[in-house]
Amino acid sequence: MTSSAIAVSGLRKSYKDKIVLDGIDLDVPAGTIFSLLGPNGAGKTTTVNVLTTLIRADSGTVRVAGHDVGTEARAVRAAIGVTGQFAAVDELLTGQENLQLMVDLSPVRAKEGRRIVTELLERFELVEAARKSVSTYSGGMRRKLDLAMTLVGNPRIIFLDEPTTGLDPRSRRTMWSIIRELVADGVTIFLTTQYLDEADQLADRIAVLDQGRLVAQGTPDELKRQLPGTHVRLRFATAEELEAAALILPDSTRDEEALTLRVPGDGGTRSLRALLDRLDEYSIGAEEFSVHTPDLDDVFLALTGHATEVVAK
């Protein structure tokens, strides 16, 4: 049976009259990737801050690496690594010096530290840039260095806060490969991301947080199966056309910001023709339409009422 790297029960946190977390339950098996998703203000940052001992919960039980975050904070910190949304690297130092700084701050012996620095530079393909100032690094190189610095202490649980934000597609896929390699070595990853395709690609399990409550948990496939089949997505030029279409298509779901309407259907030509004929009957024209099978974007919209563009911290 796989042990739990992170176990949370009844987690609650408020700031004055505002309830930020309202009874959160999580279980993250060791050696897996767990992704926490949610719109702005959902409580993701607060959850991570509690799990990493940065703030205290009001109530509930929270254990990380088998230790209580409230009474055994030092033991928790010794077992975890945290890579924030913005790379925490010193631009005045070289890549090698940044890593050496982390070694000097750790209890690792000098000889062992030199070996660790060399291995991390090789693992993250930073050998050629090792003696260059970090100010000359690309965004992808900085993110790799930041994660390499997190690994100096050999943490068994790593919290990754939007690790690929701002990266080009190649750097993003490189980071995905590194994350998968870490998990293959037995590391547990707790991932927050604004990219639902990233969670779909990487996560073994996903939890969706909305207004301080967990509205769904499961594997990516389990979450997708919550939606009833395919649908047609219509985009309109004006809010008036969107409103008119929604009135004649009562089973549809609207997104007023994106001016889109999601209409349930089987994706077949007959049902699609009937839908377009219905719009034409009322002289309503859509700017574009597309047929979709359920994906995490659809799950997220259905669960939270928000489009994926706001799936950020």
PDB file of C-alpha atoms in Angstrom:
ATOM      1  CA  MET A   1       0.000   0.000   0.000  1.00  0.00           C
ATOM      2  CA  THR A   2       1.402   3.434  -0.953  1.00  0.00           C
ATOM      3  CA  SER A   3       1.956   5.712   2.056  1.00  0.00           C
ATOM      4  CA  SER A   4       0.729   9.297   2.158  1.00  0.00           C
ATOM      5  CA  ALA A   5       3.287  12.034   1.600  1.00  0.00           C
ATOM      6  CA  ILE A   6       0.669  14.671   2.450  1.00  0.00           C
ATOM      7  CA  ALA A   7      -2.464  14.032   4.507  1.00  0.00           C
ATOM      8  CA  VAL A   8      -4.928  16.845   5.227  1.00  0.00           C
ATOM      9  CA  SER A   9      -8.210  16.578   7.097  1.00  0.00           C
ATOM     10  CA  GLY A  10     -10.649  19.358   7.914  1.00  0.00           C
ATOM     11  CA  LEU A  11      -8.223  22.184   7.117  1.00  0.00           C
ATOM     12  CA  ARG A  12      -9.724  25.578   7.881  1.00  0.00           C
ATOM     13  CA  LYS A  13      -8.262  29.059   7.654  1.00  0.00           C
ATOM     14  CA  SER A  14      -9.889  32.482   7.967  1.00  0.00           C
ATOM     15  CA  TYR A  15      -8.698  36.055   7.878  1.00  0.00           C
ATOM     16  CA  LYS A  16     -11.003  38.086  10.115  1.00  0.00           C
ATOM     17  CA  ASP A  17     -14.502  37.484   8.657  1.00  0.00           C
ATOM     18  CA  LYS A  18     -13.305  35.943   5.389  1.00  0.00           C
ATOM     19  CA  ILE A  19     -13.199  32.141   5.233  1.00  0.00           C
ATOM     20  CA  VAL A  20     -10.325  31.191   2.932  1.00  0.00           C
ATOM     21  CA  LEU A  21     -10.278  27.424   3.458  1.00  0.00           C
ATOM     22  CA  ASP A  22     -13.452  25.704   4.562  1.00  0.00           C
ATOM     23  CA  GLY A  23     -12.734  22.129   5.604  1.00  0.00           C
ATOM     24  CA  ILE A  24     -10.189  20.834   3.079  1.00  0.00           C
ATOM     25  CA  ASP A  25      -9.395  17.095   2.864  1.00  0.00           C
ATOM     26  CA  LEU A  26      -6.433  15.914   0.769  1.00  0.00           C
ATOM     27  CA  ASP A  27      -4.403  12.747   0.473  1.00  0.00           C
ATOM     28  CA  VAL A  28      -1.286  12.709  -1.695  1.00  0.00           C
ATOM     29  CA  PRO A  29       0.378   9.289  -2.090  1.00  0.00           C
ATOM     30  CA  ALA A  30       4.165   9.260  -1.987  1.00  0.00           C
ATOM     31  CA  GLY A  31       5.929   9.222  -5.345  1.00  0.00           C
ATOM     32  CA  THR A  32       3.073  10.827  -7.293  1.00  0.00           C
ATOM     33  CA  ILE A  33       2.239  14.189  -8.865  1.00  0.00           C
ATOM     34  CA  PHE A  34      -0.709  15.975  -7.283  1.00  0.00           C
ATOM     35  CA  SER A  35      -2.067  19.143  -8.895  1.00  0.00           C
ATOM     36  CA  LEU A  36      -4.177  21.750  -7.131  1.00  0.00           C
ATOM     37  CA  LEU A  37      -6.258  23.906  -9.489  1.00  0.00           C
ATOM     38  CA  GLY A  38      -8.552  26.831  -8.860  1.00  0.00           C
ATOM     39  CA  PRO A  39      -9.458  30.354  -9.972  1.00  0.00           C
ATOM     40  CA  ASN A  40      -8.039  33.508  -8.414  1.00  0.00           C
ATOM     41  CA  GLY A  41      -8.878  33.713  -4.741  1.00  0.00           C
ATOM     42  CA  ALA A  42      -9.805  30.036  -4.458  1.00  0.00           C
ATOM     43  CA  GLY A  43      -7.344  29.418  -1.605  1.00  0.00           C
ATOM     44  CA  LYS A  44      -4.482  27.660  -3.413  1.00  0.00           C
ATOM     45  CA  THR A  45      -1.747  29.916  -2.079  1.00  0.00           C
ATOM     46  CA  THR A  46      -3.082  29.654   1.459  1.00  0.00           C
ATOM     47  CA  THR A  47      -3.176  25.859   1.177  1.00  0.00           C
ATOM     48  CA  VAL A  48       0.451  25.709   0.029  1.00  0.00           C
ATOM     49  CA  ASN A  49       1.529  28.168   2.734  1.00  0.00           C
ATOM     50  CA  VAL A  50      -0.032  25.960   5.409  1.00  0.00           C
ATOM     51  CA  LEU A  51       1.514  22.785   3.993  1.00  0.00           C
ATOM     52  CA  THR A  52       4.964  24.396   3.871  1.00  0.00           C
ATOM     53  CA  THR A  53       4.690  25.766   7.459  1.00  0.00           C
ATOM     54  CA  LEU A  54       4.616  29.416   6.373  1.00  0.00           C
ATOM     55  CA  ILE A  55       1.285  30.046   8.097  1.00  0.00           C
ATOM     56  CA  ARG A  56      -0.699  28.152  10.723  1.00  0.00           C
ATOM     57  CA  ALA A  57      -4.107  26.636  10.125  1.00  0.00           C
ATOM     58  CA  ASP A  58      -7.028  27.615  12.340  1.00  0.00           C
ATOM     59  CA  SER A  59      -8.112  23.991  12.669  1.00  0.00           C
ATOM     60  CA  GLY A  60      -7.748  20.586  11.082  1.00  0.00           C
ATOM     61  CA  THR A  61      -5.024  17.977  10.836  1.00  0.00           C
ATOM     62  CA  VAL A  62      -2.137  18.491   8.408  1.00  0.00           C
ATOM     63  CA  ARG A  63       0.731  16.017   8.092  1.00  0.00           C
ATOM     64  CA  VAL A  64       3.552  16.345   5.584  1.00  0.00           C
ATOM     65  CA  ALA A  65       6.170  13.583   5.288  1.00  0.00           C
ATOM     66  CA  GLY A  66       4.552  12.023   8.338  1.00  0.00           C
ATOM     67  CA  HIS A  67       5.047  15.127  10.496  1.00  0.00           C
ATOM     68  CA  ASP A  68       2.469  17.499  11.927  1.00  0.00           C
ATOM     69  CA  VAL A  69       3.018  20.926  10.365  1.00  0.00           C
ATOM     70  CA  GLY A  70       1.960  22.671  13.558  1.00  0.00           C
ATOM     71  CA  THR A  71       4.068  20.837  16.137  1.00  0.00           C
ATOM     72  CA  GLU A  72       6.882  19.452  13.952  1.00  0.00           C
ATOM     73  CA  ALA A  73       7.539  22.328  11.574  1.00  0.00           C
ATOM     74  CA  ARG A  74      11.313  21.855  11.593  1.00  0.00           C
ATOM     75  CA  ALA A  75      11.005  18.201  10.561  1.00  0.00           C
ATOM     76  CA  VAL A  76       8.573  19.170   7.780  1.00  0.00           C
ATOM     77  CA  ARG A  77      10.966  21.824   6.446  1.00  0.00           C
ATOM     78  CA  ALA A  78      13.795  19.304   6.407  1.00  0.00           C
ATOM     79  CA  ALA A  79      11.758  16.984   4.183  1.00  0.00           C
ATOM     80  CA  ILE A  80      10.414  19.453   1.631  1.00  0.00           C
ATOM     81  CA  GLY A  81      11.585  21.775  -1.122  1.00  0.00           C
ATOM     82  CA  VAL A  82       9.677  24.779  -2.445  1.00  0.00           C
ATOM     83  CA  THR A  83      10.056  26.357  -5.876  1.00  0.00           C
ATOM     84  CA  GLY A  84       8.031  29.544  -6.124  1.00  0.00           C
ATOM     85  CA  GLN A  85       6.322  31.127  -9.099  1.00  0.00           C
ATOM     86  CA  PHE A  86       9.284  33.448  -9.639  1.00  0.00           C
ATOM     87  CA  ALA A  87      12.800  32.023  -9.769  1.00  0.00           C
ATOM     88  CA  ALA A  88      14.582  32.744  -6.458  1.00  0.00           C
ATOM     89  CA  VAL A  89      18.079  33.058  -7.916  1.00  0.00           C
ATOM     90  CA  ASP A  90      20.767  35.698  -7.356  1.00  0.00           C
ATOM     91  CA  GLU A  91      21.435  37.399 -10.672  1.00  0.00           C
ATOM     92  CA  LEU A  92      24.776  38.774  -9.469  1.00  0.00           C
ATOM     93  CA  LEU A  93      26.141  35.254  -9.003  1.00  0.00           C
ATOM     94  CA  THR A  94      26.885  32.557 -11.541  1.00  0.00           C
ATOM     95  CA  GLY A  95      24.775  29.426 -11.765  1.00  0.00           C
ATOM     96  CA  GLN A  96      27.469  27.440  -9.994  1.00  0.00           C
ATOM     97  CA  GLU A  97      27.759  30.038  -7.240  1.00  0.00           C
ATOM     98  CA  ASN A  98      24.000  29.964  -6.675  1.00  0.00           C
ATOM     99  CA  LEU A  99      24.144  26.215  -6.178  1.00  0.00           C
ATOM    100  CA  GLN A 100      27.214  26.461  -3.978  1.00  0.00           C
ATOM    101  CA  LEU A 101      25.419  29.027  -1.824  1.00  0.00           C
ATOM    102  CA  MET A 102      22.629  26.531  -1.193  1.00  0.00           C
ATOM    103  CA  VAL A 103      25.203  23.864  -0.331  1.00  0.00           C
ATOM    104  CA  ASP A 104      26.919  26.224   2.127  1.00  0.00           C
ATOM    105  CA  LEU A 105      23.575  26.841   3.827  1.00  0.00           C
ATOM    106  CA  SER A 106      22.940  23.105   4.174  1.00  0.00           C
ATOM    107  CA  PRO A 107      24.592  20.607   6.564  1.00  0.00           C
ATOM    108  CA  VAL A 108      26.306  18.854   3.631  1.00  0.00           C
ATOM    109  CA  ARG A 109      30.060  18.346   3.915  1.00  0.00           C
ATOM    110  CA  ALA A 110      32.296  20.332   1.557  1.00  0.00           C
ATOM    111  CA  LYS A 111      33.432  17.345  -0.544  1.00  0.00           C
ATOM    112  CA  GLU A 112      29.890  16.020  -0.830  1.00  0.00           C
ATOM    113  CA  GLY A 113      28.681  19.511  -1.690  1.00  0.00           C
ATOM    114  CA  ARG A 114      31.044  19.807  -4.650  1.00  0.00           C
ATOM    115  CA  ARG A 115      29.756  16.490  -5.978  1.00  0.00           C
ATOM    116  CA  ILE A 116      26.148  17.628  -5.595  1.00  0.00           C
ATOM    117  CA  VAL A 117      26.805  20.882  -7.464  1.00  0.00           C
ATOM    118  CA  THR A 118      28.512  19.034 -10.322  1.00  0.00           C
ATOM    119  CA  GLU A 119      25.718  16.458 -10.604  1.00  0.00           C
ATOM    120  CA  LEU A 120      22.953  19.082 -10.566  1.00  0.00           C
ATOM    121  CA  LEU A 121      24.655  21.184 -13.253  1.00  0.00           C
ATOM    122  CA  GLU A 122      24.873  18.085 -15.425  1.00  0.00           C
ATOM    123  CA  ARG A 123      21.340  16.921 -14.683  1.00  0.00           C
ATOM    124  CA  PHE A 124      19.819  20.269 -15.614  1.00  0.00           C
ATOM    125  CA  GLU A 125      22.076  20.807 -18.637  1.00  0.00           C
ATOM    126  CA  LEU A 126      23.661  23.927 -17.148  1.00  0.00           C
ATOM    127  CA  VAL A 127      27.336  22.918 -17.365  1.00  0.00           C
ATOM    128  CA  GLU A 128      28.188  25.305 -20.208  1.00  0.00           C
ATOM    129  CA  ALA A 129      26.491  28.201 -18.440  1.00  0.00           C
ATOM    130  CA  ALA A 130      27.726  27.308 -14.951  1.00  0.00           C
ATOM    131  CA  ARG A 131      30.299  30.112 -14.742  1.00  0.00           C
ATOM    132  CA  LYS A 132      28.130  32.737 -16.417  1.00  0.00           C
ATOM    133  CA  SER A 133      26.178  35.360 -14.494  1.00  0.00           C
ATOM    134  CA  VAL A 134      22.552  34.364 -13.975  1.00  0.00           C
ATOM    135  CA  SER A 135      21.589  37.786 -15.349  1.00  0.00           C
ATOM    136  CA  THR A 136      22.468  36.371 -18.779  1.00  0.00           C
ATOM    137  CA  TYR A 137      20.243  33.284 -18.366  1.00  0.00           C
ATOM    138  CA  SER A 138      17.002  32.770 -20.287  1.00  0.00           C
ATOM    139  CA  GLY A 139      13.747  32.250 -18.421  1.00  0.00           C
ATOM    140  CA  GLY A 140      13.949  28.507 -18.930  1.00  0.00           C
ATOM    141  CA  MET A 141      17.511  28.350 -17.606  1.00  0.00           C
ATOM    142  CA  ARG A 142      16.542  30.328 -14.506  1.00  0.00           C
ATOM    143  CA  ARG A 143      13.657  27.997 -13.775  1.00  0.00           C
ATOM    144  CA  LYS A 144      15.931  24.980 -14.155  1.00  0.00           C
ATOM    145  CA  LEU A 145      18.523  26.541 -11.848  1.00  0.00           C
ATOM    146  CA  ASP A 146      15.825  27.405  -9.317  1.00  0.00           C
ATOM    147  CA  LEU A 147      14.619  23.795  -9.246  1.00  0.00           C
ATOM    148  CA  ALA A 148      18.214  22.528  -9.076  1.00  0.00           C
ATOM    149  CA  MET A 149      18.786  24.729  -6.014  1.00  0.00           C
ATOM    150  CA  THR A 150      15.677  23.211  -4.416  1.00  0.00           C
ATOM    151  CA  LEU A 151      17.176  19.733  -4.868  1.00  0.00           C
ATOM    152  CA  VAL A 152      20.408  20.473  -2.985  1.00  0.00           C
ATOM    153  CA  GLY A 153      18.870  19.210   0.245  1.00  0.00           C
ATOM    154  CA  ASN A 154      17.478  16.080  -1.478  1.00  0.00           C
ATOM    155  CA  PRO A 155      13.832  16.770  -0.501  1.00  0.00           C
ATOM    156  CA  ARG A 156      11.354  13.924  -0.832  1.00  0.00           C
ATOM    157  CA  ILE A 157       8.404  16.288  -1.329  1.00  0.00           C
ATOM    158  CA  ILE A 158       8.605  19.296  -3.650  1.00  0.00           C
ATOM    159  CA  PHE A 159       6.050  22.083  -3.953  1.00  0.00           C
ATOM    160  CA  LEU A 160       6.104  23.587  -7.446  1.00  0.00           C
ATOM    161  CA  ASP A 161       4.212  26.839  -7.813  1.00  0.00           C
ATOM    162  CA  GLU A 162       3.477  27.425 -11.512  1.00  0.00           C
ATOM    163  CA  PRO A 163       6.892  26.082 -12.615  1.00  0.00           C
ATOM    164  CA  THR A 164       6.486  26.773 -16.346  1.00  0.00           C
ATOM    165  CA  THR A 165       4.797  30.183 -16.345  1.00  0.00           C
ATOM    166  CA  GLY A 166       6.375  32.349 -19.039  1.00  0.00           C
ATOM    167  CA  LEU A 167       8.476  29.569 -20.562  1.00  0.00           C
ATOM    168  CA  ASP A 168       8.624  28.860 -24.281  1.00  0.00           C
ATOM    169  CA  PRO A 169       7.211  25.484 -25.437  1.00  0.00           C
ATOM    170  CA  ARG A 170      10.630  23.784 -25.597  1.00  0.00           C
ATOM    171  CA  SER A 171      11.662  24.911 -22.096  1.00  0.00           C
ATOM    172  CA  ARG A 172       8.242  23.913 -20.817  1.00  0.00           C
ATOM    173  CA  ARG A 173       8.592  20.364 -22.119  1.00  0.00           C
ATOM    174  CA  THR A 174      12.111  20.159 -20.695  1.00  0.00           C
ATOM    175  CA  MET A 175      10.712  21.069 -17.288  1.00  0.00           C
ATOM    176  CA  TRP A 176       8.014  18.412 -17.683  1.00  0.00           C
ATOM    177  CA  SER A 177      10.707  15.807 -18.368  1.00  0.00           C
ATOM    178  CA  ILE A 178      12.632  16.860 -15.264  1.00  0.00           C
ATOM    179  CA  ILE A 179       9.493  16.634 -13.123  1.00  0.00           C
ATOM    180  CA  ARG A 180       8.749  13.130 -14.427  1.00  0.00           C
ATOM    181  CA  GLU A 181      12.335  12.058 -13.700  1.00  0.00           C
ATOM    182  CA  LEU A 182      12.032  13.302 -10.134  1.00  0.00           C
ATOM    183  CA  VAL A 183       8.858  11.281  -9.594  1.00  0.00           C
ATOM    184  CA  ALA A 184      10.530   8.214 -11.125  1.00  0.00           C
ATOM    185  CA  ASP A 185      13.158   8.601  -8.386  1.00  0.00           C
ATOM    186  CA  GLY A 186      10.434   8.510  -5.736  1.00  0.00           C
ATOM    187  CA  VAL A 187       9.926  12.244  -5.172  1.00  0.00           C
ATOM    188  CA  THR A 188       6.401  13.534  -4.521  1.00  0.00           C
ATOM    189  CA  ILE A 189       5.358  16.652  -6.436  1.00  0.00           C
ATOM    190  CA  PHE A 190       2.647  19.069  -5.270  1.00  0.00           C
ATOM    191  CA  LEU A 191       1.924  21.210  -8.312  1.00  0.00           C
ATOM    192  CA  THR A 192      -0.060  24.380  -8.779  1.00  0.00           C
ATOM    193  CA  THR A 193      -0.389  25.533 -12.364  1.00  0.00           C
ATOM    194  CA  GLN A 194      -2.398  27.917 -14.522  1.00  0.00           C
ATOM    195  CA  TYR A 195      -2.102  25.546 -17.482  1.00  0.00           C
ATOM    196  CA  LEU A 196      -4.740  22.826 -17.449  1.00  0.00           C
ATOM    197  CA  ASP A 197      -2.954  20.881 -20.184  1.00  0.00           C
ATOM    198  CA  GLU A 198       0.062  20.762 -17.861  1.00  0.00           C
ATOM    199  CA  ALA A 199      -2.014  19.218 -15.083  1.00  0.00           C
ATOM    200  CA  ASP A 200      -3.517  16.817 -17.633  1.00  0.00           C
ATOM    201  CA  GLN A 201      -0.065  15.763 -18.856  1.00  0.00           C
ATOM    202  CA  LEU A 202       1.647  15.436 -15.478  1.00  0.00           C
ATOM    203  CA  ALA A 203      -0.759  14.868 -12.609  1.00  0.00           C
ATOM    204  CA  ASP A 204      -1.732  11.477 -11.232  1.00  0.00           C
ATOM    205  CA  ARG A 205      -4.510  13.172  -9.292  1.00  0.00           C
ATOM    206  CA  ILE A 206      -6.092  16.617  -9.441  1.00  0.00           C
ATOM    207  CA  ALA A 207      -8.115  18.602  -6.918  1.00  0.00           C
ATOM    208  CA  VAL A 208     -10.207  21.611  -7.912  1.00  0.00           C
ATOM    209  CA  LEU A 209     -10.532  24.310  -5.268  1.00  0.00           C
ATOM    210  CA  ASP A 210     -13.192  27.005  -5.503  1.00  0.00           C
ATOM    211  CA  GLN A 211     -14.110  29.599  -2.872  1.00  0.00           C
ATOM    212  CA  GLY A 212     -12.199  27.713  -0.212  1.00  0.00           C
ATOM    213  CA  ARG A 213     -13.834  24.353  -0.836  1.00  0.00           C
ATOM    214  CA  LEU A 214     -12.792  21.312  -2.827  1.00  0.00           C
ATOM    215  CA  VAL A 215     -15.396  20.852  -5.537  1.00  0.00           C
ATOM    216  CA  ALA A 216     -13.809  17.778  -7.162  1.00  0.00           C
ATOM    217  CA  GLN A 217     -10.928  15.326  -6.825  1.00  0.00           C
ATOM    218  CA  GLY A 218      -9.762  12.477  -9.012  1.00  0.00           C
ATOM    219  CA  THR A 219      -7.547  11.458 -11.880  1.00  0.00           C
ATOM    220  CA  PRO A 220      -7.709  13.635 -15.010  1.00  0.00           C
ATOM    221  CA  ASP A 221      -9.799  10.966 -16.767  1.00  0.00           C
ATOM    222  CA  GLU A 222     -12.187  10.658 -13.814  1.00  0.00           C
ATOM    223  CA  LEU A 223     -12.789  14.402 -13.812  1.00  0.00           C
ATOM    224  CA  LYS A 224     -13.397  14.470 -17.565  1.00  0.00           C
ATOM    225  CA  ARG A 225     -15.947  11.675 -17.262  1.00  0.00           C
ATOM    226  CA  GLN A 226     -18.044  13.916 -15.012  1.00  0.00           C
ATOM    227  CA  LEU A 227     -19.173  15.820 -18.093  1.00  0.00           C
ATOM    228  CA  PRO A 228     -21.808  14.287 -20.369  1.00  0.00           C
ATOM    229  CA  GLY A 229     -20.045  13.751 -23.675  1.00  0.00           C
ATOM    230  CA  THR A 230     -19.209  16.122 -26.472  1.00  0.00           C
ATOM    231  CA  HIS A 231     -20.563  19.610 -27.079  1.00  0.00           C
ATOM    232  CA  VAL A 232     -20.530  22.415 -29.615  1.00  0.00           C
ATOM    233  CA  ARG A 233     -18.901  25.688 -28.626  1.00  0.00           C
ATOM    234  CA  LEU A 234     -20.269  28.816 -30.290  1.00  0.00           C
ATOM    235  CA  ARG A 235     -18.574  32.221 -30.121  1.00  0.00           C
ATOM    236  CA  PHE A 236     -20.551  35.393 -30.780  1.00  0.00           C
ATOM    237  CA  ALA A 237     -19.539  38.933 -31.712  1.00  0.00           C
ATOM    238  CA  THR A 238     -21.747  40.693 -29.164  1.00  0.00           C
ATOM    239  CA  ALA A 239     -23.299  40.092 -25.763  1.00  0.00           C
ATOM    240  CA  GLU A 240     -26.727  40.650 -27.314  1.00  0.00           C
ATOM    241  CA  GLU A 241     -26.249  37.771 -29.780  1.00  0.00           C
ATOM    242  CA  LEU A 242     -24.997  35.575 -26.929  1.00  0.00           C
ATOM    243  CA  GLU A 243     -28.077  36.395 -24.879  1.00  0.00           C
ATOM    244  CA  ALA A 244     -30.410  35.709 -27.803  1.00  0.00           C
ATOM    245  CA  ALA A 245     -28.767  32.353 -28.529  1.00  0.00           C
ATOM    246  CA  ALA A 246     -28.906  31.338 -24.857  1.00  0.00           C
ATOM    247  CA  LEU A 247     -32.659  31.998 -24.792  1.00  0.00           C
ATOM    248  CA  ILE A 248     -33.391  29.657 -27.707  1.00  0.00           C
ATOM    249  CA  LEU A 249     -30.895  27.022 -26.487  1.00  0.00           C
ATOM    250  CA  PRO A 250     -31.990  26.518 -22.857  1.00  0.00           C
ATOM    251  CA  ASP A 251     -29.649  23.576 -22.191  1.00  0.00           C
ATOM    252  CA  SER A 252     -26.564  25.621 -23.043  1.00  0.00           C
ATOM    253  CA  THR A 253     -23.931  27.090 -20.719  1.00  0.00           C
ATOM    254  CA  ARG A 254     -22.697  30.593 -21.357  1.00  0.00           C
ATOM    255  CA  ASP A 255     -19.360  32.308 -20.712  1.00  0.00           C
ATOM    256  CA  GLU A 256     -20.148  36.009 -20.870  1.00  0.00           C
ATOM    257  CA  GLU A 257     -16.519  37.164 -20.767  1.00  0.00           C
ATOM    258  CA  ALA A 258     -15.512  35.000 -23.738  1.00  0.00           C
ATOM    259  CA  LEU A 259     -18.911  35.490 -25.452  1.00  0.00           C
ATOM    260  CA  THR A 260     -19.207  31.734 -25.906  1.00  0.00           C
ATOM    261  CA  LEU A 261     -22.018  29.250 -25.537  1.00  0.00           C
ATOM    262  CA  ARG A 262     -21.517  25.540 -24.894  1.00  0.00           C
ATOM    263  CA  VAL A 263     -24.315  23.388 -26.299  1.00  0.00           C
ATOM    264  CA  PRO A 264     -24.566  19.668 -25.398  1.00  0.00           C
ATOM    265  CA  GLY A 265     -24.645  17.300 -28.368  1.00  0.00           C
ATOM    266  CA  ASP A 266     -23.287  14.108 -29.835  1.00  0.00           C
ATOM    267  CA  GLY A 267     -20.961  15.824 -32.321  1.00  0.00           C
ATOM    268  CA  GLY A 268     -22.721  14.242 -35.301  1.00  0.00           C
ATOM    269  CA  THR A 269     -23.502  16.100 -38.524  1.00  0.00           C
ATOM    270  CA  ARG A 270     -27.252  15.738 -38.068  1.00  0.00           C
ATOM    271  CA  SER A 271     -27.345  17.362 -34.627  1.00  0.00           C
ATOM    272  CA  LEU A 272     -24.879  20.029 -35.741  1.00  0.00           C
ATOM    273  CA  ARG A 273     -27.032  20.892 -38.760  1.00  0.00           C
ATOM    274  CA  ALA A 274     -30.105  21.109 -36.544  1.00  0.00           C
ATOM    275  CA  LEU A 275     -28.288  23.469 -34.195  1.00  0.00           C
ATOM    276  CA  LEU A 276     -27.181  25.794 -36.990  1.00  0.00           C
ATOM    277  CA  ASP A 277     -30.651  25.718 -38.521  1.00  0.00           C
ATOM    278  CA  ARG A 278     -32.074  26.743 -35.147  1.00  0.00           C
ATOM    279  CA  LEU A 279     -29.770  29.767 -35.004  1.00  0.00           C
ATOM    280  CA  ASP A 280     -30.583  30.656 -38.591  1.00  0.00           C
ATOM    281  CA  GLU A 281     -34.308  30.461 -37.860  1.00  0.00           C
ATOM    282  CA  TYR A 282     -33.871  33.322 -35.383  1.00  0.00           C
ATOM    283  CA  SER A 283     -31.345  35.184 -37.573  1.00  0.00           C
ATOM    284  CA  ILE A 284     -28.550  34.670 -35.063  1.00  0.00           C
ATOM    285  CA  GLY A 285     -25.054  34.309 -36.466  1.00  0.00           C
ATOM    286  CA  ALA A 286     -22.082  32.889 -34.595  1.00  0.00           C
ATOM    287  CA  GLU A 287     -18.569  34.189 -35.305  1.00  0.00           C
ATOM    288  CA  GLU A 288     -17.233  30.647 -35.104  1.00  0.00           C
ATOM    289  CA  PHE A 289     -18.110  27.209 -33.820  1.00  0.00           C
ATOM    290  CA  SER A 290     -16.171  24.092 -32.880  1.00  0.00           C
ATOM    291  CA  VAL A 291     -16.956  20.593 -31.668  1.00  0.00           C
ATOM    292  CA  HIS A 292     -15.285  19.540 -28.417  1.00  0.00           C
ATOM    293  CA  THR A 293     -14.937  16.395 -26.405  1.00  0.00           C
ATOM    294  CA  PRO A 294     -14.649  17.004 -22.635  1.00  0.00           C
ATOM    295  CA  ASP A 295     -11.235  18.218 -21.457  1.00  0.00           C
ATOM    296  CA  LEU A 296      -9.993  19.769 -18.219  1.00  0.00           C
ATOM    297  CA  ASP A 297     -10.949  23.229 -19.484  1.00  0.00           C
ATOM    298  CA  ASP A 298     -14.560  22.065 -19.692  1.00  0.00           C
ATOM    299  CA  VAL A 299     -14.377  20.384 -16.292  1.00  0.00           C
ATOM    300  CA  PHE A 300     -12.955  23.523 -14.720  1.00  0.00           C
ATOM    301  CA  LEU A 301     -15.613  25.762 -16.272  1.00  0.00           C
ATOM    302  CA  ALA A 302     -18.410  23.420 -15.234  1.00  0.00           C
ATOM    303  CA  LEU A 303     -17.148  23.138 -11.650  1.00  0.00           C
ATOM    304  CA  THR A 304     -16.201  26.747 -10.961  1.00  0.00           C
ATOM    305  CA  GLY A 305     -18.046  28.843 -13.525  1.00  0.00           C
ATOM    306  CA  HIS A 306     -14.734  30.395 -14.560  1.00  0.00           C
ATOM    307  CA  ALA A 307     -12.897  30.094 -17.863  1.00  0.00           C
ATOM    308  CA  THR A 308      -9.362  28.721 -17.819  1.00  0.00           C
ATOM    309  CA  GLU A 309      -7.824  32.114 -18.552  1.00  0.00           C
ATOM    310  CA  VAL A 310      -8.220  32.917 -14.874  1.00  0.00           C
ATOM    311  CA  VAL A 311      -6.789  29.648 -13.568  1.00  0.00           C
ATOM    312  CA  ALA A 312      -3.965  31.447 -11.857  1.00  0.00           C
ATOM    313  CA  LYS A 313      -2.954  32.039  -8.314  1.00  0.00           C
TER     314      LYS A 313
END
